Coordinates of C-alpha atoms in Angstrom, one line a residue:
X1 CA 0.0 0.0 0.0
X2 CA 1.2 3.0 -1.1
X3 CA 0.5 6.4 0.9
X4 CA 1.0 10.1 -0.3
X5 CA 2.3 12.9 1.7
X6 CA 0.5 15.9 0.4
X7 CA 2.5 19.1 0.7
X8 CA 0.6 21.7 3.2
X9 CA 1.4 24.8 1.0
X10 CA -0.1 22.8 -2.2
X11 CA -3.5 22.2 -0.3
X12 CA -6.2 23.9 1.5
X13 CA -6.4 27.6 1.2
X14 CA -2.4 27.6 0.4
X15 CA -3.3 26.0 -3.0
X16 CA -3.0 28.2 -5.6
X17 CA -5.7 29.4 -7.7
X18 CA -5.4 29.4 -11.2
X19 CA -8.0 32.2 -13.0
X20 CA -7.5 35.6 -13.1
X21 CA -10.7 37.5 -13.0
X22 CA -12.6 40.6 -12.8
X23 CA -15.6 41.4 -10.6
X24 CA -17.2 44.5 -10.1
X25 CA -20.3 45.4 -7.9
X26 CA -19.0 42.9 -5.0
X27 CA -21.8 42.0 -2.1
X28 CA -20.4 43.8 1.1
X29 CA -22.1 42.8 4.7
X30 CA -22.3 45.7 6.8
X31 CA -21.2 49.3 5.0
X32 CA -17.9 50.3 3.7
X33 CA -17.1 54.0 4.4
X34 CA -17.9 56.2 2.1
X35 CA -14.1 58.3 2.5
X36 CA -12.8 54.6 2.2
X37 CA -11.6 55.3 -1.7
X38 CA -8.9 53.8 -3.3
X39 CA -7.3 50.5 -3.8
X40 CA -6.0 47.8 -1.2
X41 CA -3.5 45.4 -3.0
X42 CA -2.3 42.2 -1.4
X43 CA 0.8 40.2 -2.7
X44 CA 1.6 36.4 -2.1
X45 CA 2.7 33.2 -3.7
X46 CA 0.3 31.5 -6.2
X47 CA 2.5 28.7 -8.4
X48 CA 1.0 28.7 -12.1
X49 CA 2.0 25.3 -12.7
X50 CA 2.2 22.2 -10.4
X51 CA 5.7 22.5 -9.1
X52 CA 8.3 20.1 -9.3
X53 CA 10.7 18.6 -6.5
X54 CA 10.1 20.0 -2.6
X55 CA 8.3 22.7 -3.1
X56 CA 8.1 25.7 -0.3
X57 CA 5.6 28.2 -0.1
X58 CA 8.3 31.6 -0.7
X59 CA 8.7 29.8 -4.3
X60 CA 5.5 30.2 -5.4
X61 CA 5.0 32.7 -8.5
X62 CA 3.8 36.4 -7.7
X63 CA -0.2 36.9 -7.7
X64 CA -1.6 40.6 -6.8
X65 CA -4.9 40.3 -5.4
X66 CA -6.3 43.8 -5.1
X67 CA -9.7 45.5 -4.5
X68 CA -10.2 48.7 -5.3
X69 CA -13.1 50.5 -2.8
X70 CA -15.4 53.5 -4.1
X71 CA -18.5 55.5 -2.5
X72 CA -19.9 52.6 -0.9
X73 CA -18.9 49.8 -3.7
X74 CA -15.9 47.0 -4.1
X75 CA -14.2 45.4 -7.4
X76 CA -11.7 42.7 -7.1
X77 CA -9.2 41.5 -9.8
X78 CA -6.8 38.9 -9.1
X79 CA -3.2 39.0 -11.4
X80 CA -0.2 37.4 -11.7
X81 CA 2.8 39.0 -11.8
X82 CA 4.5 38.7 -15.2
X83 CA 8.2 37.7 -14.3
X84 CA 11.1 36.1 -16.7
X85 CA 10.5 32.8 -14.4
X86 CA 6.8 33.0 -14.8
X87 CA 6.6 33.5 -18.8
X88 CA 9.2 31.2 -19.8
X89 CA 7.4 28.9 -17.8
X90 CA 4.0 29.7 -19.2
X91 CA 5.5 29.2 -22.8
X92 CA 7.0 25.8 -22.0
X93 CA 3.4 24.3 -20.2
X94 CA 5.7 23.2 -17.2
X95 CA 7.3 24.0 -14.3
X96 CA 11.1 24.5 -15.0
X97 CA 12.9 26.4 -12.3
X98 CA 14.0 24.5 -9.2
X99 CA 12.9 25.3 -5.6
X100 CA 14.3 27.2 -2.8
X101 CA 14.9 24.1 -1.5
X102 CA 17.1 22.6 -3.9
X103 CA 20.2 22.8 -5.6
X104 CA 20.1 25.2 -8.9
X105 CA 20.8 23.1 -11.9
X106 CA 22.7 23.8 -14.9
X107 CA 21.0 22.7 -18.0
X108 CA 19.0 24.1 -21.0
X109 CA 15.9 25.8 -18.8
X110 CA 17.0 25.0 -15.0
X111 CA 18.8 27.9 -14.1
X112 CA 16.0 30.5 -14.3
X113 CA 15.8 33.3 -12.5
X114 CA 13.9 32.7 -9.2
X115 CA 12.9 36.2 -8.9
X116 CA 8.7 35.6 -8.7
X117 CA 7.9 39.2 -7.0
X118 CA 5.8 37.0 -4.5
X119 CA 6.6 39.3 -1.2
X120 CA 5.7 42.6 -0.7
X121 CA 4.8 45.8 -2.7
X122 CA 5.9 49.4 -2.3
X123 CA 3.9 52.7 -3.6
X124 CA 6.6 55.5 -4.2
X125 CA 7.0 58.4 -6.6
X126 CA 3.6 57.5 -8.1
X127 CA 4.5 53.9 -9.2
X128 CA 3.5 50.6 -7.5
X129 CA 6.2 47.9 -7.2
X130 CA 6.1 44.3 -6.2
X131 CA 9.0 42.9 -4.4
X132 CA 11.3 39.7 -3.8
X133 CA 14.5 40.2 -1.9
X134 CA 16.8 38.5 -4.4
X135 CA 16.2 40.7 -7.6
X136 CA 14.6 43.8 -9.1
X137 CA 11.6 44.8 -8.1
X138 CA 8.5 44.7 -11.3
X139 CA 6.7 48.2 -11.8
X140 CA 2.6 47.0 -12.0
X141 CA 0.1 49.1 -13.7
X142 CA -2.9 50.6 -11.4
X143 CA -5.6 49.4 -11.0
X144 CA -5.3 47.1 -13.6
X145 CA -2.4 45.2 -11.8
X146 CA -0.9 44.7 -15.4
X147 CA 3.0 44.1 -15.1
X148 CA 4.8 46.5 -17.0
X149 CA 8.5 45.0 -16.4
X150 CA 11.5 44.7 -14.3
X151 CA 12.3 48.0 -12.9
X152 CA 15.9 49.2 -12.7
X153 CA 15.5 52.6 -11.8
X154 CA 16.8 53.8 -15.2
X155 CA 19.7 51.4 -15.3
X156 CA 20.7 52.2 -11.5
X157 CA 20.0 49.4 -9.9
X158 CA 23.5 47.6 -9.0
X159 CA 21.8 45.5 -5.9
X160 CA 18.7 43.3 -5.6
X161 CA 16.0 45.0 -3.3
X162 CA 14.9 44.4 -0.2
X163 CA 11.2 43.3 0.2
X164 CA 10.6 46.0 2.9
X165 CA 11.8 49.4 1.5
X166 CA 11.1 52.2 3.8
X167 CA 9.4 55.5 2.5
X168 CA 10.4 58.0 4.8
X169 CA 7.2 60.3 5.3
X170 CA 9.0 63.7 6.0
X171 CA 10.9 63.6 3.0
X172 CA 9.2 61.1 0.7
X173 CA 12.9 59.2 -0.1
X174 CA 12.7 55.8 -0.5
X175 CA 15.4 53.8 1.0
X176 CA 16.3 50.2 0.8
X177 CA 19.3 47.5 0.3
X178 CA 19.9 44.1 -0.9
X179 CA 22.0 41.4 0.9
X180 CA 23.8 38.7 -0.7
X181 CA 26.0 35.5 -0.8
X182 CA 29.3 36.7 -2.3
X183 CA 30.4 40.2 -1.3
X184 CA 29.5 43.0 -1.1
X185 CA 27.1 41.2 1.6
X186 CA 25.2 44.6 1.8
X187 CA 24.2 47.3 0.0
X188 CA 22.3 50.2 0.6
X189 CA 20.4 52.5 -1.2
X190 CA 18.3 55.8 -1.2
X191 CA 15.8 57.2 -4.0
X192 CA 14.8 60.5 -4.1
X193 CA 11.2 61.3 -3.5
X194 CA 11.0 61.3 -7.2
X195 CA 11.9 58.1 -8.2
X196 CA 15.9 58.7 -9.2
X197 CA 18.6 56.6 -7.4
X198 CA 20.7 58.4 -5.9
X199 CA 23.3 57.0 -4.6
X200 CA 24.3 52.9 -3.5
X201 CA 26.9 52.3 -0.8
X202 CA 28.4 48.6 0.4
X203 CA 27.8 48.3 4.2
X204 CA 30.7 45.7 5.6
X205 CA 29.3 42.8 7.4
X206 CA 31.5 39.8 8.0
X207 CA 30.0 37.1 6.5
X208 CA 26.5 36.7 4.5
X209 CA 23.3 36.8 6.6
X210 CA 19.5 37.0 5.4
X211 CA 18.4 40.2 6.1
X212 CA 14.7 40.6 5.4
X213 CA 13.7 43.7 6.9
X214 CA 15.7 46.6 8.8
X215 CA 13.9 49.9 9.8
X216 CA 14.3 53.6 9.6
X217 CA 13.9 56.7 12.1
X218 CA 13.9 60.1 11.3
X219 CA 17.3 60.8 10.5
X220 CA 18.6 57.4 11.1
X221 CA 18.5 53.7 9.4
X222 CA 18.8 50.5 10.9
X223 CA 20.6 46.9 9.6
X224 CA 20.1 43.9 11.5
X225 CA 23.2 41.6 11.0
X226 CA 21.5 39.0 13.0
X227 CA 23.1 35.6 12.6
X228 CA 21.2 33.2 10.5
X229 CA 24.0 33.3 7.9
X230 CA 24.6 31.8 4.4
X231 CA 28.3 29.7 4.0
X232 CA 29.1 28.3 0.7
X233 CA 32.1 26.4 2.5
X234 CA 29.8 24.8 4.9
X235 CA 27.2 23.7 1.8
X236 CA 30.1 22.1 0.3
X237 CA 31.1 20.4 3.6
X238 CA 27.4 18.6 3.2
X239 CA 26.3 20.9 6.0
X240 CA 23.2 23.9 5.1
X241 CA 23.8 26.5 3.7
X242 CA 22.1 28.3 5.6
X243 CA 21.9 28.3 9.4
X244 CA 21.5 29.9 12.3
X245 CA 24.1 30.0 14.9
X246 CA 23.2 30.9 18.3
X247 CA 26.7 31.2 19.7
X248 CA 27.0 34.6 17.5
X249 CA 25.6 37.6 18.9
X250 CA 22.9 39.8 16.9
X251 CA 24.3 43.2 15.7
X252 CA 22.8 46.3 14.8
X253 CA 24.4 49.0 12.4
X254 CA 22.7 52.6 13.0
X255 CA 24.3 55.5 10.5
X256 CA 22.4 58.5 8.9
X257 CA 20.3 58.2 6.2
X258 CA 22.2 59.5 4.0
X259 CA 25.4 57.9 5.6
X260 CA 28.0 55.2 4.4
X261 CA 30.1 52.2 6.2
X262 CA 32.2 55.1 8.0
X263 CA 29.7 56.3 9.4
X264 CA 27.6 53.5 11.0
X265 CA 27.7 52.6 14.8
X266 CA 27.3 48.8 15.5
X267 CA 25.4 47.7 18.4
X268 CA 25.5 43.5 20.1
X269 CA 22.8 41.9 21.9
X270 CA 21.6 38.2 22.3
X271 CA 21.6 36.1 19.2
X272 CA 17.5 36.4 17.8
X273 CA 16.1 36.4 14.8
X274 CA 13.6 39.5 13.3
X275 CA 11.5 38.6 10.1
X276 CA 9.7 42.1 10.6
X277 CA 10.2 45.6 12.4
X278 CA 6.7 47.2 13.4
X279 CA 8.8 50.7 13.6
X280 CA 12.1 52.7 14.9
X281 CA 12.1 56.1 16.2
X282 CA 14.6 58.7 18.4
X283 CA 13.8 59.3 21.6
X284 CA 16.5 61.7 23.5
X285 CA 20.1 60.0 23.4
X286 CA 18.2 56.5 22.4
X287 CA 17.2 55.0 18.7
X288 CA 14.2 52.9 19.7
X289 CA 13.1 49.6 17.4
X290 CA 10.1 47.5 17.8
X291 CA 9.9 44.0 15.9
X292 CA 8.8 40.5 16.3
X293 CA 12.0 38.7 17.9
X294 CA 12.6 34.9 17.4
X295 CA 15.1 32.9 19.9
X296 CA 16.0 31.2 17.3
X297 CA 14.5 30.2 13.4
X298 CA 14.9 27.9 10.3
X299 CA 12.7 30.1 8.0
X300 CA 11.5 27.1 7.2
X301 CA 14.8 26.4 5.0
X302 CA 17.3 25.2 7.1
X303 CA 18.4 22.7 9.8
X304 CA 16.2 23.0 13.4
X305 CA 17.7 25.2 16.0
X306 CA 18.4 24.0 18.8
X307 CA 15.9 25.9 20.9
X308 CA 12.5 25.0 22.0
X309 CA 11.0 28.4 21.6
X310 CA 12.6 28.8 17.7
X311 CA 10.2 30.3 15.3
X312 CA 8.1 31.8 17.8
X313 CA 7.9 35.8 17.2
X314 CA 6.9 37.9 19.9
X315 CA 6.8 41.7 20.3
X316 CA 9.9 43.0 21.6
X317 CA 11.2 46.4 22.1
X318 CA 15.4 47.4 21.7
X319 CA 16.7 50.8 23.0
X320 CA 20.3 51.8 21.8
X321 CA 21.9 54.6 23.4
X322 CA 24.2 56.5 21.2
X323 CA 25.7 58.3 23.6
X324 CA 26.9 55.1 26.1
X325 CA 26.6 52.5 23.9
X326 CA 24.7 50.3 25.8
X327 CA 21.7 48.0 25.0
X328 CA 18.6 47.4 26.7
X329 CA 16.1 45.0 24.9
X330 CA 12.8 43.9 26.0
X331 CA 9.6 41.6 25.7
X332 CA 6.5 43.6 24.8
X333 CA 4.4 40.5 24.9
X334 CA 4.5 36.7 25.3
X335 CA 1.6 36.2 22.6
X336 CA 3.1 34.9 19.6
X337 CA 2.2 37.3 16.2
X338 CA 4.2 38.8 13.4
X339 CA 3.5 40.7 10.3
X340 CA 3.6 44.1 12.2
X341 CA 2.1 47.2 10.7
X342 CA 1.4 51.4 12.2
X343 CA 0.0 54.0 10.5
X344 CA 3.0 55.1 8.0
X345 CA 2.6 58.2 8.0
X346 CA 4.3 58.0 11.1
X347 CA 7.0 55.8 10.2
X348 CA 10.3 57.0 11.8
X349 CA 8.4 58.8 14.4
X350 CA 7.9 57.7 17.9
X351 CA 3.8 55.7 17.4
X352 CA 1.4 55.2 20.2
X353 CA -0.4 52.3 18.1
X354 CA 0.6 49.1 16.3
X355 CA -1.0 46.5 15.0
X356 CA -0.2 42.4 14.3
X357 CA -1.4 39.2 13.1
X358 CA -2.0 37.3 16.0
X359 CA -0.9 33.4 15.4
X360 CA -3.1 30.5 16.2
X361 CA -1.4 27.8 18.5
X362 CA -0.7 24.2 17.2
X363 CA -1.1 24.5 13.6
X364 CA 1.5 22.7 11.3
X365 CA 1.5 25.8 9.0
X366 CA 1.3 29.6 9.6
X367 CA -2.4 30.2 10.5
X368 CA -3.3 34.0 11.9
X369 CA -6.2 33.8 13.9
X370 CA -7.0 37.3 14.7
X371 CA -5.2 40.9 14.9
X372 CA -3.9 42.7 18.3
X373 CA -3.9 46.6 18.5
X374 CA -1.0 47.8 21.2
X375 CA -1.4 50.8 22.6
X376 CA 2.6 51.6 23.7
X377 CA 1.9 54.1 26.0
X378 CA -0.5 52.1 28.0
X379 CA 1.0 49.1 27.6
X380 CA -2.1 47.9 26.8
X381 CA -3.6 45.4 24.0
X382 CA -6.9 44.2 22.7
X383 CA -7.4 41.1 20.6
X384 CA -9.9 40.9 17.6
X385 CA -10.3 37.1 16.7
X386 CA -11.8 36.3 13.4
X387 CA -14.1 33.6 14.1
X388 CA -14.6 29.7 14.2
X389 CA -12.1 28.4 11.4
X390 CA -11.7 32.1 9.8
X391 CA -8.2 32.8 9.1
X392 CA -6.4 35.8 8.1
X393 CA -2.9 37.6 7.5
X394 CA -1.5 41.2 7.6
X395 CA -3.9 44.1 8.5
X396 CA -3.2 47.1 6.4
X397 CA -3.6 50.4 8.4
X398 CA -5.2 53.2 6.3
X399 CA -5.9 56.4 7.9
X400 CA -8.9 58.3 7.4
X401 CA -9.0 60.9 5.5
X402 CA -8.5 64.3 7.1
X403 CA -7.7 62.5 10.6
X404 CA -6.0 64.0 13.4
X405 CA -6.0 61.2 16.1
X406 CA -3.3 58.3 15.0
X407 CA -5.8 55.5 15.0
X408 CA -8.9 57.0 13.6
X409 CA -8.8 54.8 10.4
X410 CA -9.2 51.2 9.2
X411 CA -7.5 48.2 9.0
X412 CA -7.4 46.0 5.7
X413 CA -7.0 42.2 5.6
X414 CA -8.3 39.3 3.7
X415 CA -9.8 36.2 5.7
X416 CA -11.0 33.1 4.7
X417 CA -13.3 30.3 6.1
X418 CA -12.1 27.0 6.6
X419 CA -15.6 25.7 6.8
X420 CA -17.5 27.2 3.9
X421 CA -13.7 27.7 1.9
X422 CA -14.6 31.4 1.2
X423 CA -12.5 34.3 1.5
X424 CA -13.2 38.5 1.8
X425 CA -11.9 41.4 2.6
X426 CA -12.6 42.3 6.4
X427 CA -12.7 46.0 7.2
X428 CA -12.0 47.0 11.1
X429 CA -12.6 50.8 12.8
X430 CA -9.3 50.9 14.1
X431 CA -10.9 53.2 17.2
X432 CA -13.1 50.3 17.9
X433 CA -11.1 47.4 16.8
X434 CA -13.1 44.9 19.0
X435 CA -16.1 45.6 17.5
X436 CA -17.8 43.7 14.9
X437 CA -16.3 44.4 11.5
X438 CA -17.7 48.0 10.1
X439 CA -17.7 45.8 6.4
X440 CA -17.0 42.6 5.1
X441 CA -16.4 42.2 1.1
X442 CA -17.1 39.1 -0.2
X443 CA -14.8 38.0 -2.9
X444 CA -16.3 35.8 -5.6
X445 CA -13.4 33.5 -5.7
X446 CA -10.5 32.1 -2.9
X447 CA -7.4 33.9 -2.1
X448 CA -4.8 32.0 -0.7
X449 CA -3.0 32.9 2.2
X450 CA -0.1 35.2 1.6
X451 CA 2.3 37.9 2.4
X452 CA 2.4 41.4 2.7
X453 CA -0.3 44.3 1.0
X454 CA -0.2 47.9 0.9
X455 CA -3.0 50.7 0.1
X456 CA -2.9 53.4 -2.7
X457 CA -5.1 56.2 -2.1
X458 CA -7.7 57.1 -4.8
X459 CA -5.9 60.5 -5.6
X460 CA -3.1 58.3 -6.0
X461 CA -4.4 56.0 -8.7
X462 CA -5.2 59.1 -10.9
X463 CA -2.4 59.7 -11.2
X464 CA -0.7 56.7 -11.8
X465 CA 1.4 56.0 -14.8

């Protein structure tokens, strides 16, 4: 007798879907707000073909699910994100490109670019981009969500780009960096609020690490050289390439914004892993970072730490004092959630409000049972769960138009119900977050769980390329 394991990020609401549609005049329970306008956008893996070999979900292609919200009314459209990977592939009728997972082979078709712009998107200087940490970002067409290409910032680009580029709200700059296994293992970048690179600079690190976020305060910016690190030397010994080793301390490089490698200040603290900032700021002689802190982590790609708390995020909260050098770090909560979010147009400043998925004990595979608002000057926190066998992912904050107070707005998220294997796209009144949901839009087809979204105001889209 023969039995098959089936892969959990093939199946359930992981699987892929495989139409792209259109649907306009949506059926919305409760009332969206009428100053709700413009157009929420949610990236995540979607593989077009059935993949070959161990597949794992950060390889699946690119697919933009967006809804776009007017006067009272909702369309969705779902997309794919045209990548090299994804039309050579769509050409050939078969999956061709191996997995992150396994060796890179060298034949006719194997070594394809892996870039499938699957992570995270970023609105700045009136373009939209979507994101994958190891290669150019691709420039999509609002609100169609048409690909338009690679984008190279006119040629610029020497480095691939981080998933979480920060815009810097004061200034409108974007900045960002790529890492990588052979050196430079850093590189950092700022774009003027116009859209031209200005300048790249290599940041030294020892040896390569993945770094898939940093943060940003007002005049400073923040690497995390935190030691789940890449070793080519150790791949060829038979051991993984990548791993995290818990007898190196963390480190944290703080220099200007528009600062180099002679000018950054490192900082040590217990060895951790952070997936995600929720936001940095300056407060008197201290740089202040917030972010879901791991003991210890595999990603889900490499061997299993030694550590029976590894891949369990909790808030934590790191002060670095510039003027003694010391470091204080602390634990914000013992709930386990990740994919942090504020109200960005606040980012770099010191927040009273932030806002994560909250994660659902003893599920084999990431499942994000409800959201948690913090209130950081209370030190207070309220939980919104999303119901019986209703799942969700990143809450999107979008501030209400004209608003004064930093939480009078909504959040943004798409949920989906195990039981009846729908999905929609749950609007919360951040100011009363515990309350039932001021709208729920009812998508007419499944979106599988993903990554990261953002939302592009309708003043915005009109003037979109």
């Amino acid at each position: 007798m023969t039995s098959t394991t089936i892969n959990p990020y093939l199946a359930g609401n992981f699987a892929p879907v495989g139409e792209e549609i259109t649907a306009d005049n949506l059926q919305v329970l409760g009332e969206l707000p009428i100053d709700l306008c413009g157009m929420f956008v949610r990236n995540g893996p979607n593989p077009q073909l059935l993949p070959s070999g161990n597949y794992h979900w950060f390889s699946g292609d690119g697919m933009l699910h967006g809804v776009l919200l007017h006067n009272g009314k909702a369309e969705y459209r779902n997309r794919y994100v045209r990548t090299q990977k994804f039309l050579t592939e769509q050409n050939a009728a078969k999956a061709m490109g191996t997995g992150l997972l396994e060796p890179r082979q060298r034949d006719n078709f194997n070594d394809l670019s892996r870039n499938t712009a699957n992570t995270a998107l970023i609105w700045q200087a009136g373009q939209l981009l979507a994101l994958w940490e190891g290669g150019e970002p691709h420039a999509i067409k609002l609100p169609e969500l048409e690909t338009v290409g690679s984008y190279s910032f006119n040629g610029k680009l020497v480095s691939s780009v981080t998933a979480h580029p920060k815009v810097d709200p004061g200034t409108g700059e974007m900045l960002f960096f790529g890492y990588s296994v052979q050196p430079p293992y850093l590189q950092y970048s700022v774009v003027s609020a116009s859209g031209e690179l200005l300048r790249t600079v290599p940041i030294d690190l020892p040896e390569a690490v993945m770094m898939h976020d940093f943060a940003i305060t007002e005049n400073y910016t923040i690497f995390m050289d935190l030691p789940l690190t890449f070793s080519i030397a150790r791949m060829q010994q038979g051991q993984p390439l990548l791993m995290f080793e818990r007898d190196k301390p963390s480190r944290f490089g703080i220099l200007p914004h528009h600062g180099d490698n002679s000018s950054i200040r490192w900082f040590e603290s217990p060895a951790c892993y952070i997936v995600h900032t929720l936001n940095a700021y300056e407060e008197g002689d201290e740089v202040v970072l917030i972010g879901c802190h791991m003991t210890a982590t595999t990603m889900g790609l490499s061997q299993a730490p030694d550590h029976p708390n590894a891949d369990i995020p909790r808030l934590y909260r790191w002060r670095f004092n510039l003027s003694t050098g010391t470091v204080k770090e602390e634990m914000l909560d013992d709930v386990s959630s990740e994919f942090p979010r504020i109200n960005e147009q606040l980012l770099g400043r010191k927040t009273r409000f932030g806002y994560t998925a909250k994660l659902a004990p003893g599920h084999p595979t990431p499942a994000f049972e409800g959201l948690i608002k913090y209130d950081f000057s209370s030190g207070a926190s309220q939980t919104l769960k999303f119901g019986s066998q209703r799942y969700g992912g990143e809450a999107v904050f979008v501030p209400r138009p004209g608003a004064v107070a930093e939480d009078d707005g909504w959040l943004l998220t798409f949920v989906h119900d195990e039981g009846s294997n729908t999905s929609e796209l749950v609007v919360v009144n951040a100011q009363d977050f515990t309350a039932e949901p001021v709208a729920r839009v009812l998508i007419p087809q499944r979106v599988p769980y993903g990554f990261h979204g953002t939302w592009v105001f309708e003043e915005q889209l009109s003037v979109a390329p």
